[in-house]
C-alpha cells in the first residue's frame, strides 16, 4: 500500500494557513481595543501622579499593561516561534505606593511597553488583520462571480475591477483566484511579520545585552582575581606577622618552663617578652580583621565607618553623611574600601591639606564623593589605585568618575546601585 504524502502535506499546509488567518483575526480583534484601553489608562494615571491619585492607580495600571504585553509574548512564542523574554526589574514585595510607582517608571521595560501600545494598535493591528483579509476577500469575489453581483448596486468595485454584469463578475472571480494564491503564499509570512514587529518594539536591545554580558564577565573575572589576591594577602600577613609572633611566644613559654627552677630571673624576663609578643600579635590580628571588614562598619554602618576612617587621616577632613538607612553588607563593604583607597591616594599623592567626603543616597544609587584641594592630575590607568577602585565598583555594577585638572582640585565620585 502506498501513501500520498504530497496530498497529506498539502492538507496540513492548508490547515496551517487557515489557522494563521484565524489567529491573526483573533489577535486583531483583541489587540486593538486592548492596546487603546491600556494606553489611555496609562496616560491618564501617569498624568494624575502630581495630585497623588496616580501614585495609587499607576502600579495597578502598569501591572495590567505588563500582563497584556506578556500575553502577546506568549502568543509570539507559541504561534510564531518568536521568543521575547521579559526584562522587568524586580520590585520589593513590601514597597509602598511611591516606591512601586517610581520603581516601575524608572524601569526601561515599562517605557518599551508604553511605546509598543500605539505601534500595536496601528501597524500591529494591520499586520495581524491582513492574513484574515487575504483569505476572506477572495470569498467575496467568488460569491460575486457566482451571482451575488445581481443584488449589488450598479458601479460596485471589487478591488480595481468594476462589476457591471456576468462578464465582469467572471473577471472578479479570476482576480479573487489570484488573491487566493497570494493569500496561500503570504498569510504565514504576514503573521510572522506581526510577531517580528512585536519583538522589535517589546524586546530589549540585543547589542545592549551583549555589552552587559561582556561587562559582567569582566567584572566577575576581576572579582575572582581580587578575592584570590586578598586571600593571599591575608595568608601572607598571618604567616609573616601574627603566626610568627605566636610561634615565638610558644618557644619562649617552653624556655620559661625549663628556666623556672634554674634561673627564675631569666624566666621572668622571658615572661615579659612573651607578654609583649602576645600583645603585638593581638594588635596585628585586630588590624588584619579591620582590613578584612572593620568592626565599626558591621556595627554602626557606612557613615560612622567613614567618619572613623577620616579621624585617622593626617589631613584635615570634613565628612557629610545623608543616608536614610543601611545598604546591604557587600555594598557597604565595597563603598567603604573604595572610599578608603581614594583617601589613601589623596594623602599620598595629591599634596592636599584638606579633604571633603560626601555620602548620600538618591535615585536608587549610593553616591560617595571625595574632594581634595591638592595639585590634581589624577587619572584612571592600569595599575593605579583608582583602576582598582573601578574594578571593585564594577563588580556591583557601580561607576567611578574622576575630575582632576592640573593644579586641582580633584573630585572622585563613586556610585553603586542599591536600595
Coordinates of N, CA, C and O in Angstrom, one line a residue, residues 168-326:
X168 N -18.0 40.8 -16.2 CA -17.1 41.5 -15.3 C -17.1 40.7 -14.0 O -16.1 40.7 -13.3
X169 N -18.2 40.0 -13.6 CA -18.2 39.1 -12.5 C -17.2 38.0 -12.6 O -16.5 37.6 -11.6
X170 N -17.1 37.4 -13.8 CA -16.1 36.4 -14.1 C -14.7 37.0 -13.9 O -13.8 36.3 -13.4
X171 N -14.5 38.2 -14.3 CA -13.2 38.9 -14.1 C -12.9 39.0 -12.6 O -11.8 38.9 -12.2
X172 N -14.0 39.3 -11.9 CA -13.8 39.4 -10.4 C -13.4 38.1 -9.9 O -12.5 38.0 -9.0
X173 N -14.0 37.0 -10.3 CA -13.6 35.6 -9.9 C -12.2 35.3 -10.2 O -11.5 34.7 -9.4
X174 N -11.7 35.7 -11.4 CA -10.3 35.5 -11.7 C -9.4 36.2 -10.8 O -8.3 35.7 -10.4
X175 N -9.8 37.5 -10.6 CA -8.9 38.3 -9.7 C -8.9 37.7 -8.3 O -7.9 37.7 -7.6
X176 N -10.1 37.2 -7.8 CA -10.2 36.6 -6.5 C -9.3 35.4 -6.4 O -8.6 35.1 -5.4
X177 N -9.2 34.6 -7.5 CA -8.3 33.4 -7.6 C -6.8 33.9 -7.4 O -6.1 33.2 -6.7
X178 N -6.5 35.0 -8.1 CA -5.1 35.5 -7.9 C -4.8 35.9 -6.5 O -3.8 35.6 -5.9
X179 N -5.8 36.5 -5.9 CA -5.7 36.9 -4.4 C -5.5 35.7 -3.5 O -4.8 35.7 -2.6
X180 N -6.3 34.7 -3.9 CA -6.2 33.5 -3.1 C -4.8 32.8 -3.2 O -4.3 32.3 -2.1
X181 N -4.2 32.9 -4.3 CA -2.9 32.4 -4.5 C -1.9 33.2 -3.6 O -1.1 32.6 -2.9
X182 N -2.0 34.5 -3.6 CA -1.2 35.3 -2.8 C -1.4 35.1 -1.3 O -0.5 35.1 -0.5
X183 N -2.7 34.8 -1.0 CA -3.0 34.5 0.4 C -2.4 33.3 0.9 O -1.9 33.1 2.0
X184 N -2.4 32.3 0.0 CA -1.8 31.0 0.3 C -0.3 31.2 0.6 O 0.3 30.5 1.4
X185 N 0.4 32.1 -0.2 CA 1.8 32.3 0.0 C 2.2 33.2 1.1 O 3.1 33.0 1.9
X186 N 1.4 34.3 1.3 CA 1.7 35.4 2.2 C 1.2 35.3 3.6 O 1.7 35.9 4.5
X187 N 0.1 34.5 3.8 CA -0.6 34.5 5.1 C 0.4 34.2 6.3 O 0.5 34.9 7.3
X188 N 1.1 33.0 6.2 CA 2.0 32.7 7.3 C 3.1 33.8 7.5 O 3.5 34.1 8.6
X189 N 3.6 34.4 6.4 CA 4.6 35.4 6.5 C 4.1 36.7 7.1 O 4.9 37.3 7.9
X190 N 2.9 37.0 6.8 CA 2.4 38.3 7.4 C 2.2 38.1 8.9 O 2.5 39.1 9.6
X191 N 1.7 37.0 9.3 CA 1.6 36.8 10.8 C 3.0 36.8 11.4 O 3.1 37.3 12.6
X192 N 4.0 36.2 10.7 CA 5.3 36.3 11.3 C 5.8 37.7 11.3 O 6.6 38.1 12.3
X193 N 5.5 38.5 10.3 CA 5.8 39.9 10.4 C 5.3 40.6 11.6 O 5.9 41.5 12.2
X194 N 4.0 40.3 11.9 CA 3.4 40.9 13.1 C 4.2 40.5 14.4 O 4.5 41.4 15.2
X195 N 4.6 39.3 14.5 CA 5.3 38.9 15.7 C 6.7 39.5 15.7 O 7.2 39.9 16.8
X196 N 7.4 39.6 14.5 CA 8.7 40.3 14.5 C 8.6 41.7 14.9 O 9.5 42.3 15.5
X197 N 7.5 42.4 14.4 CA 7.3 43.8 14.8 C 7.1 43.9 16.3 O 7.7 44.8 17.0
X198 N 6.4 43.0 16.9 CA 6.2 43.0 18.4 C 7.6 42.8 19.1 O 7.9 43.5 20.0
X199 N 8.4 41.9 18.5 CA 9.7 41.6 19.1 C 10.6 42.9 19.0 O 11.3 43.2 19.9
X200 N 10.5 43.6 17.8 CA 11.3 44.7 17.6 C 11.1 45.8 18.6 O 12.0 46.6 19.0
X201 N 9.8 46.0 19.1 CA 9.5 47.0 20.0 C 9.5 46.6 21.4 O 10.1 47.3 22.3
X202 N 9.0 45.4 21.7 CA 9.0 44.9 23.1 C 10.3 44.3 23.6 O 10.6 44.3 24.8
X203 N 11.1 43.8 22.6 CA 12.3 43.1 23.0 C 13.4 44.1 23.4 O 13.4 45.3 22.9
X204 N 14.3 43.7 24.3 CA 15.3 44.6 24.7 C 16.4 44.6 23.7 O 16.5 43.7 22.9
X205 N 17.2 45.7 23.7 CA 18.3 45.8 22.7 C 19.3 44.7 22.8 O 20.0 44.6 23.9
X206 N 19.5 43.9 21.8 CA 20.5 42.8 21.9 C 21.9 43.3 22.0 O 22.7 42.7 22.7
X207 N 22.2 44.4 21.4 CA 23.5 45.0 21.5 C 23.8 45.4 22.9 O 24.9 45.2 23.5
X208 N 22.8 46.0 23.6 CA 23.0 46.4 25.0 C 23.2 45.1 25.9 O 24.0 45.1 26.8
X209 N 22.4 44.1 25.5 CA 22.5 42.9 26.3 C 23.9 42.2 26.1 O 24.5 41.8 27.1
X210 N 24.4 42.3 24.9 CA 25.7 41.7 24.7 C 26.8 42.5 25.4 O 27.7 41.9 26.0
X211 N 26.7 43.8 25.4 CA 27.6 44.7 26.1 C 27.5 44.4 27.6 O 28.5 44.4 28.3
X212 N 26.3 44.2 28.1 CA 26.1 43.9 29.5 C 26.7 42.6 29.9 O 27.4 42.5 30.9
X213 N 26.6 41.6 29.1 CA 27.2 40.3 29.3 C 28.7 40.4 29.4 O 29.4 39.9 30.2
X214 N 29.3 41.2 28.4 CA 30.7 41.4 28.4 C 31.2 42.1 29.7 O 32.2 41.7 30.3
X215 N 30.5 43.1 30.1 CA 30.9 43.9 31.3 C 30.8 42.9 32.5 O 31.7 42.9 33.4
X216 N 29.7 42.2 32.6 CA 29.6 41.3 33.8 C 30.7 40.2 33.8 O 31.1 39.8 34.8
X217 N 31.0 39.7 32.6 CA 32.1 38.7 32.5 C 33.4 39.3 33.0 O 34.1 38.6 33.8
X218 N 33.7 40.5 32.6 CA 35.0 41.1 33.0 C 35.0 41.4 34.5 O 35.9 41.1 35.2
X219 N 33.8 41.9 35.0 CA 33.8 42.3 36.5 C 33.8 41.0 37.3 O 34.4 41.0 38.4
X220 N 33.2 39.9 36.8 CA 33.3 38.7 37.6 C 34.7 38.1 37.6 O 35.2 37.7 38.7
X221 N 35.4 38.2 36.5 CA 36.8 37.8 36.5 C 37.6 38.7 37.4 O 38.5 38.2 38.2
X222 N 37.4 40.0 37.4 CA 38.1 40.9 38.3 C 37.8 40.5 39.8 O 38.7 40.6 40.6
X223 N 36.5 40.2 40.0 CA 36.2 39.9 41.4 C 36.8 38.6 41.9 O 37.3 38.6 43.0
X224 N 36.9 37.6 41.0 CA 37.6 36.4 41.4 C 39.1 36.7 41.6 O 39.7 36.2 42.6
X225 N 39.7 37.4 40.7 CA 41.1 37.8 40.9 C 41.4 38.5 42.2 O 42.4 38.3 42.9
X226 N 40.5 39.5 42.4 CA 40.7 40.3 43.6 C 40.5 39.5 44.9 O 41.3 39.6 45.9
X227 N 39.5 38.6 44.9 CA 39.3 37.7 46.0 C 40.5 36.8 46.3 O 41.0 36.6 47.4
X228 N 41.1 36.3 45.2 CA 42.3 35.4 45.3 C 43.5 36.2 45.8 O 44.2 35.7 46.7
X229 N 43.6 37.4 45.3 CA 44.7 38.3 45.8 C 44.5 38.6 47.3 O 45.5 38.6 48.1
X230 N 43.3 38.9 47.7 CA 43.0 39.2 49.1 C 43.3 38.0 50.0 O 43.8 38.2 51.1
X231 N 42.9 36.8 49.5 CA 43.2 35.6 50.3 C 44.7 35.4 50.5 O 45.2 35.1 51.6
X232 N 45.5 35.7 49.4 CA 46.9 35.5 49.5 C 47.5 36.6 50.5 O 48.4 36.3 51.2
X233 N 47.0 37.8 50.4 CA 47.5 38.8 51.3 C 47.2 38.4 52.8 O 48.1 38.6 53.6
X234 N 46.0 37.9 53.1 CA 45.6 37.6 54.4 C 46.6 36.4 54.9 O 47.1 36.4 56.0
X235 N 46.8 35.4 54.0 CA 47.6 34.3 54.4 C 49.1 34.8 54.6 O 49.7 34.4 55.6
X236 N 49.5 35.7 53.8 CA 50.9 36.2 54.0 C 51.0 37.0 55.3 O 52.0 36.9 56.0
X237 N 50.0 37.9 55.5 CA 50.1 38.7 56.8 C 50.0 37.8 58.0 O 50.7 38.1 59.0
X238 N 49.2 36.7 57.9 CA 49.1 35.8 59.1 C 50.5 35.1 59.3 O 51.0 34.9 60.4
X239 N 51.0 34.6 58.2 CA 52.3 33.9 58.2 C 53.4 34.7 58.7 O 54.2 34.3 59.6
X240 N 53.5 35.9 58.2 CA 54.7 36.8 58.5 C 54.5 37.6 59.8 O 55.5 38.0 60.3
X241 N 53.3 37.7 60.2 CA 53.0 38.6 61.3 C 52.6 37.8 62.6 O 53.4 37.3 63.4
X242 N 51.3 37.7 62.8 CA 50.8 37.1 64.0 C 51.2 35.7 64.2 O 51.6 35.3 65.3
X243 N 51.3 34.9 63.1 CA 51.7 33.5 63.3 C 53.1 33.4 63.8 O 53.4 32.6 64.7
X244 N 54.0 34.2 63.2 CA 55.4 34.2 63.6 C 55.6 34.6 65.1 O 56.4 34.0 65.9
X245 N 54.8 35.6 65.5 CA 54.9 36.0 66.9 C 54.3 35.0 67.9 O 54.9 34.8 68.9
X246 N 53.2 34.3 67.5 CA 52.7 33.3 68.3 C 53.6 32.1 68.4 O 53.7 31.4 69.5
X247 N 54.3 31.7 67.3 CA 55.3 30.7 67.4 C 56.4 31.1 68.4 O 56.9 30.2 69.2
X248 N 56.9 32.3 68.3 CA 57.9 32.8 69.2 C 57.4 32.8 70.7 O 58.2 32.4 71.6
X249 N 56.2 33.1 70.9 CA 55.6 33.0 72.2 C 55.6 31.6 72.7 O 56.0 31.3 73.9
X250 N 55.3 30.6 71.9 CA 55.3 29.2 72.3 C 56.7 28.8 72.6 O 56.9 28.0 73.6
X251 N 57.7 29.2 71.8 CA 59.1 28.8 72.1 C 59.5 29.5 73.4 O 60.2 28.8 74.3
X252 N 59.1 30.7 73.7 CA 59.5 31.4 74.9 C 58.9 30.7 76.1 O 59.5 30.5 77.2
X253 N 57.6 30.2 76.0 CA 57.0 29.5 77.1 C 57.7 28.2 77.4 O 57.9 27.8 78.5
X254 N 58.2 27.5 76.3 CA 59.0 26.3 76.6 C 60.3 26.6 77.3 O 60.7 25.8 78.2
X255 N 60.9 27.6 76.9 CA 62.2 28.0 77.6 C 61.9 28.4 79.0 O 62.7 28.1 79.9
X256 N 60.8 29.2 79.2 CA 60.4 29.6 80.6 C 60.2 28.4 81.5 O 60.6 28.4 82.6
X257 N 59.5 27.4 80.9 CA 59.2 26.2 81.7 C 60.5 25.5 82.2 O 60.7 25.0 83.3
X258 N 61.5 25.6 81.3 CA 62.8 24.9 81.7 C 63.6 25.8 82.6 O 64.5 25.2 83.4
X259 N 63.4 27.1 82.6 CA 64.2 28.0 83.5 C 63.6 28.4 84.8 O 64.2 29.1 85.6
X260 N 62.4 27.9 85.0 CA 61.7 28.4 86.3 C 62.5 28.0 87.5 O 62.6 28.8 88.5
X261 N 63.0 26.8 87.5 CA 63.8 26.3 88.7 C 65.3 26.7 88.7 O 65.9 27.0 89.7
X262 N 65.8 26.7 87.5 CA 67.3 27.0 87.4 C 67.6 28.5 87.4 O 68.5 28.9 88.1
X263 N 66.8 29.3 86.7 CA 67.1 30.8 86.6 C 65.8 31.6 86.6 O 65.3 32.0 85.5
X264 N 65.2 31.8 87.8 CA 63.9 32.5 87.9 C 64.0 33.9 87.3 O 63.0 34.4 86.7
X265 N 65.1 34.6 87.4 CA 65.2 36.0 86.9 C 65.1 36.0 85.4 O 64.4 36.8 84.8
X266 N 65.8 35.0 84.8 CA 65.7 34.9 83.3 C 64.4 34.5 82.8 O 63.8 35.0 81.8
X267 N 63.7 33.7 83.6 CA 62.3 33.2 83.3 C 61.4 34.4 83.3 O 60.5 34.6 82.4
X268 N 61.5 35.3 84.4 CA 60.7 36.5 84.4 C 60.9 37.4 83.2 O 60.0 38.0 82.7
X269 N 62.1 37.5 82.8 CA 62.4 38.3 81.7 C 61.8 37.8 80.4 O 61.2 38.5 79.6
X270 N 61.8 36.5 80.2 CA 61.2 35.9 79.1 C 59.7 36.0 79.1 O 59.0 36.1 78.1
X271 N 59.1 35.9 80.4 CA 57.7 36.1 80.5 C 57.2 37.4 80.1 O 56.2 37.6 79.3
X272 N 58.0 38.5 80.4 CA 57.7 39.8 80.0 C 57.8 39.9 78.5 O 56.9 40.6 77.8
X273 N 58.8 39.3 77.9 CA 59.0 39.3 76.5 C 57.8 38.6 75.8 O 57.3 39.0 74.7
X274 N 57.4 37.4 76.3 CA 56.3 36.7 75.8 C 55.0 37.5 75.8 O 54.1 37.5 74.9
X275 N 54.8 38.2 77.0 CA 53.6 39.1 77.1 C 53.6 40.2 76.0 O 52.6 40.4 75.4
X276 N 54.7 40.8 75.8 CA 54.8 41.8 74.8 C 54.5 41.2 73.4 O 53.8 41.9 72.6
X277 N 55.1 40.1 73.1 CA 54.9 39.4 71.8 C 53.4 39.1 71.6 O 52.8 39.2 70.5
X278 N 52.7 38.6 72.7 CA 51.3 38.3 72.6 C 50.4 39.5 72.3 O 49.5 39.5 71.5
X279 N 50.8 40.6 73.0 CA 50.1 41.9 72.8 C 50.2 42.4 71.3 O 49.3 42.8 70.7
X280 N 51.5 42.3 70.8 CA 51.7 42.7 69.4 C 51.0 41.8 68.5 O 50.5 42.3 67.4
X281 N 51.0 40.5 68.7 CA 50.3 39.5 67.9 C 48.8 39.9 67.8 O 48.1 39.8 66.8
X282 N 48.2 40.2 69.0 CA 46.8 40.5 69.1 C 46.5 41.8 68.3 O 45.5 41.9 67.6
X283 N 47.4 42.8 68.4 CA 47.2 44.0 67.7 C 47.2 43.8 66.2 O 46.4 44.4 65.4
X284 N 48.2 42.9 65.8 CA 48.2 42.6 64.3 C 47.0 41.9 63.8 O 46.5 42.1 62.7
X285 N 46.5 41.0 64.7 CA 45.2 40.3 64.3 C 44.1 41.3 64.2 O 43.2 41.2 63.3
X286 N 44.0 42.2 65.1 CA 42.9 43.2 65.1 C 43.1 44.0 63.8 O 42.0 44.4 63.2
X287 N 44.3 44.4 63.5 CA 44.5 45.2 62.3 C 44.1 44.4 61.0 O 43.6 45.0 60.1
X288 N 44.4 43.1 61.1 CA 44.1 42.3 59.9 C 42.6 42.2 59.8 O 42.1 42.3 58.7
X289 N 41.9 42.0 60.9 CA 40.4 41.9 60.9 C 39.8 43.2 60.4 O 38.9 43.2 59.6
X290 N 40.4 44.3 60.8 CA 39.9 45.6 60.4 C 40.1 45.8 58.9 O 39.3 46.4 58.2
X291 N 41.2 45.2 58.4 CA 41.4 45.3 56.9 C 40.4 44.4 56.1 O 40.1 44.7 55.0
X292 N 40.0 43.3 56.7 CA 39.0 42.5 56.1 C 37.6 43.0 56.1 O 36.9 43.2 55.1
X293 N 37.2 43.4 57.3 CA 35.8 44.0 57.5 C 35.8 44.8 58.8 O 35.8 44.1 59.9
X294 N 36.0 46.1 58.8 CA 36.1 46.8 60.0 C 34.9 46.6 61.0 O 33.7 46.6 60.5
X295 N 35.1 46.4 62.2 CA 34.0 46.2 63.2 C 33.0 47.3 63.2 O 31.8 47.1 63.3
X296 N 33.5 48.6 63.1 CA 32.6 49.7 63.2 C 31.7 49.7 61.9 O 30.6 50.2 62.0
X297 N 32.2 49.2 60.8 CA 31.3 49.1 59.6 C 30.2 48.1 59.9 O 29.0 48.4 59.5
X298 N 30.5 47.0 60.5 CA 29.5 46.0 60.7 C 28.5 46.4 61.8 O 27.3 46.2 61.7
X299 N 29.0 47.2 62.8 CA 28.2 47.5 64.0 C 27.4 48.8 63.7 O 26.2 48.9 64.2
X300 N 28.0 49.8 63.1 CA 27.4 51.1 63.1 C 27.1 51.6 61.6 O 26.5 52.7 61.5
X301 N 27.5 50.9 60.6 CA 27.2 51.3 59.3 C 28.2 52.1 58.6 O 29.3 52.5 59.1
X302 N 27.9 52.4 57.3 CA 28.9 53.0 56.4 C 29.3 54.5 56.9 O 30.4 54.9 56.8
X303 N 28.3 55.2 57.3 CA 28.5 56.6 57.7 C 29.5 56.7 58.8 O 30.5 57.5 58.7
X304 N 29.3 56.0 59.9 CA 30.2 56.1 61.0 C 31.6 55.4 60.7 O 32.6 55.9 61.2
X305 N 31.6 54.4 59.8 CA 32.9 53.8 59.5 C 33.7 54.8 58.7 O 34.9 54.9 58.9
X306 N 33.1 55.6 57.8 CA 33.9 56.6 57.0 C 34.3 57.7 58.0 O 35.4 58.2 57.8
X307 N 33.5 58.1 58.9 CA 33.9 59.1 59.9 C 35.1 58.6 60.7 O 36.1 59.4 60.9
X308 N 35.1 57.3 61.1 CA 36.2 56.8 61.9 C 37.5 56.7 61.0 O 38.6 57.0 61.4
X309 N 37.3 56.4 59.7 CA 38.4 56.4 58.8 C 39.0 57.8 58.6 O 40.2 58.0 58.6
X310 N 38.1 58.8 58.6 CA 38.6 60.2 58.4 C 39.4 60.7 59.6 O 40.3 61.5 59.5
X311 N 39.0 60.2 60.8 CA 39.7 60.6 62.0 C 41.2 60.1 62.1 O 42.0 60.7 62.7
X312 N 41.5 59.0 61.4 CA 42.8 58.5 61.4 C 43.7 59.1 60.3 O 44.9 58.8 60.2
X313 N 43.1 60.0 59.5 CA 43.9 60.6 58.4 C 44.8 61.8 59.0 O 44.4 62.5 59.9
X314 N 46.0 62.0 58.4 CA 46.8 63.1 58.8 C 46.4 64.4 58.2 O 47.1 65.4 58.4
X315 N 45.4 64.4 57.4 CA 44.9 65.6 56.7 C 43.5 66.0 57.3 O 42.7 65.2 57.6
X316 N 43.3 67.3 57.5 CA 42.0 67.8 57.9 C 40.9 67.4 57.0 O 41.0 67.6 55.8
X317 N 39.9 66.7 57.5 CA 38.9 66.1 56.7 C 37.5 66.4 57.2 O 37.2 66.3 58.4
X318 N 36.6 66.8 56.3 CA 35.2 67.0 56.7 C 34.3 65.9 56.0 O 34.5 65.6 54.9
X319 N 33.4 65.4 56.8 CA 32.6 64.3 56.4 C 31.1 64.7 56.5 O 30.6 65.1 57.5
X320 N 30.4 64.6 55.4 CA 28.9 64.9 55.3 C 28.2 63.6 54.9 O 28.4 63.1 53.8
X321 N 27.3 63.1 55.8 CA 26.6 61.8 55.5 C 25.1 62.1 55.6 O 24.6 62.7 56.5
X322 N 24.4 61.7 54.5 CA 23.0 61.8 54.4 C 22.5 60.5 53.9 O 22.2 60.4 52.7
X323 N 22.4 59.5 54.7 CA 21.9 58.2 54.3 C 20.6 57.8 55.1 O 20.6 57.9 56.3
X324 N 19.5 57.5 54.4 CA 18.3 57.2 55.1 C 18.3 55.9 55.9 O 17.4 55.6 56.7
X325 N 19.2 55.0 55.6 CA 19.3 53.7 56.2 C 20.6 53.0 55.8 O 21.5 53.6 55.4
X326 N 20.6 51.7 56.0 CA 21.8 50.9 55.7 C 21.6 50.1 54.4 O 20.5 49.6 54.2

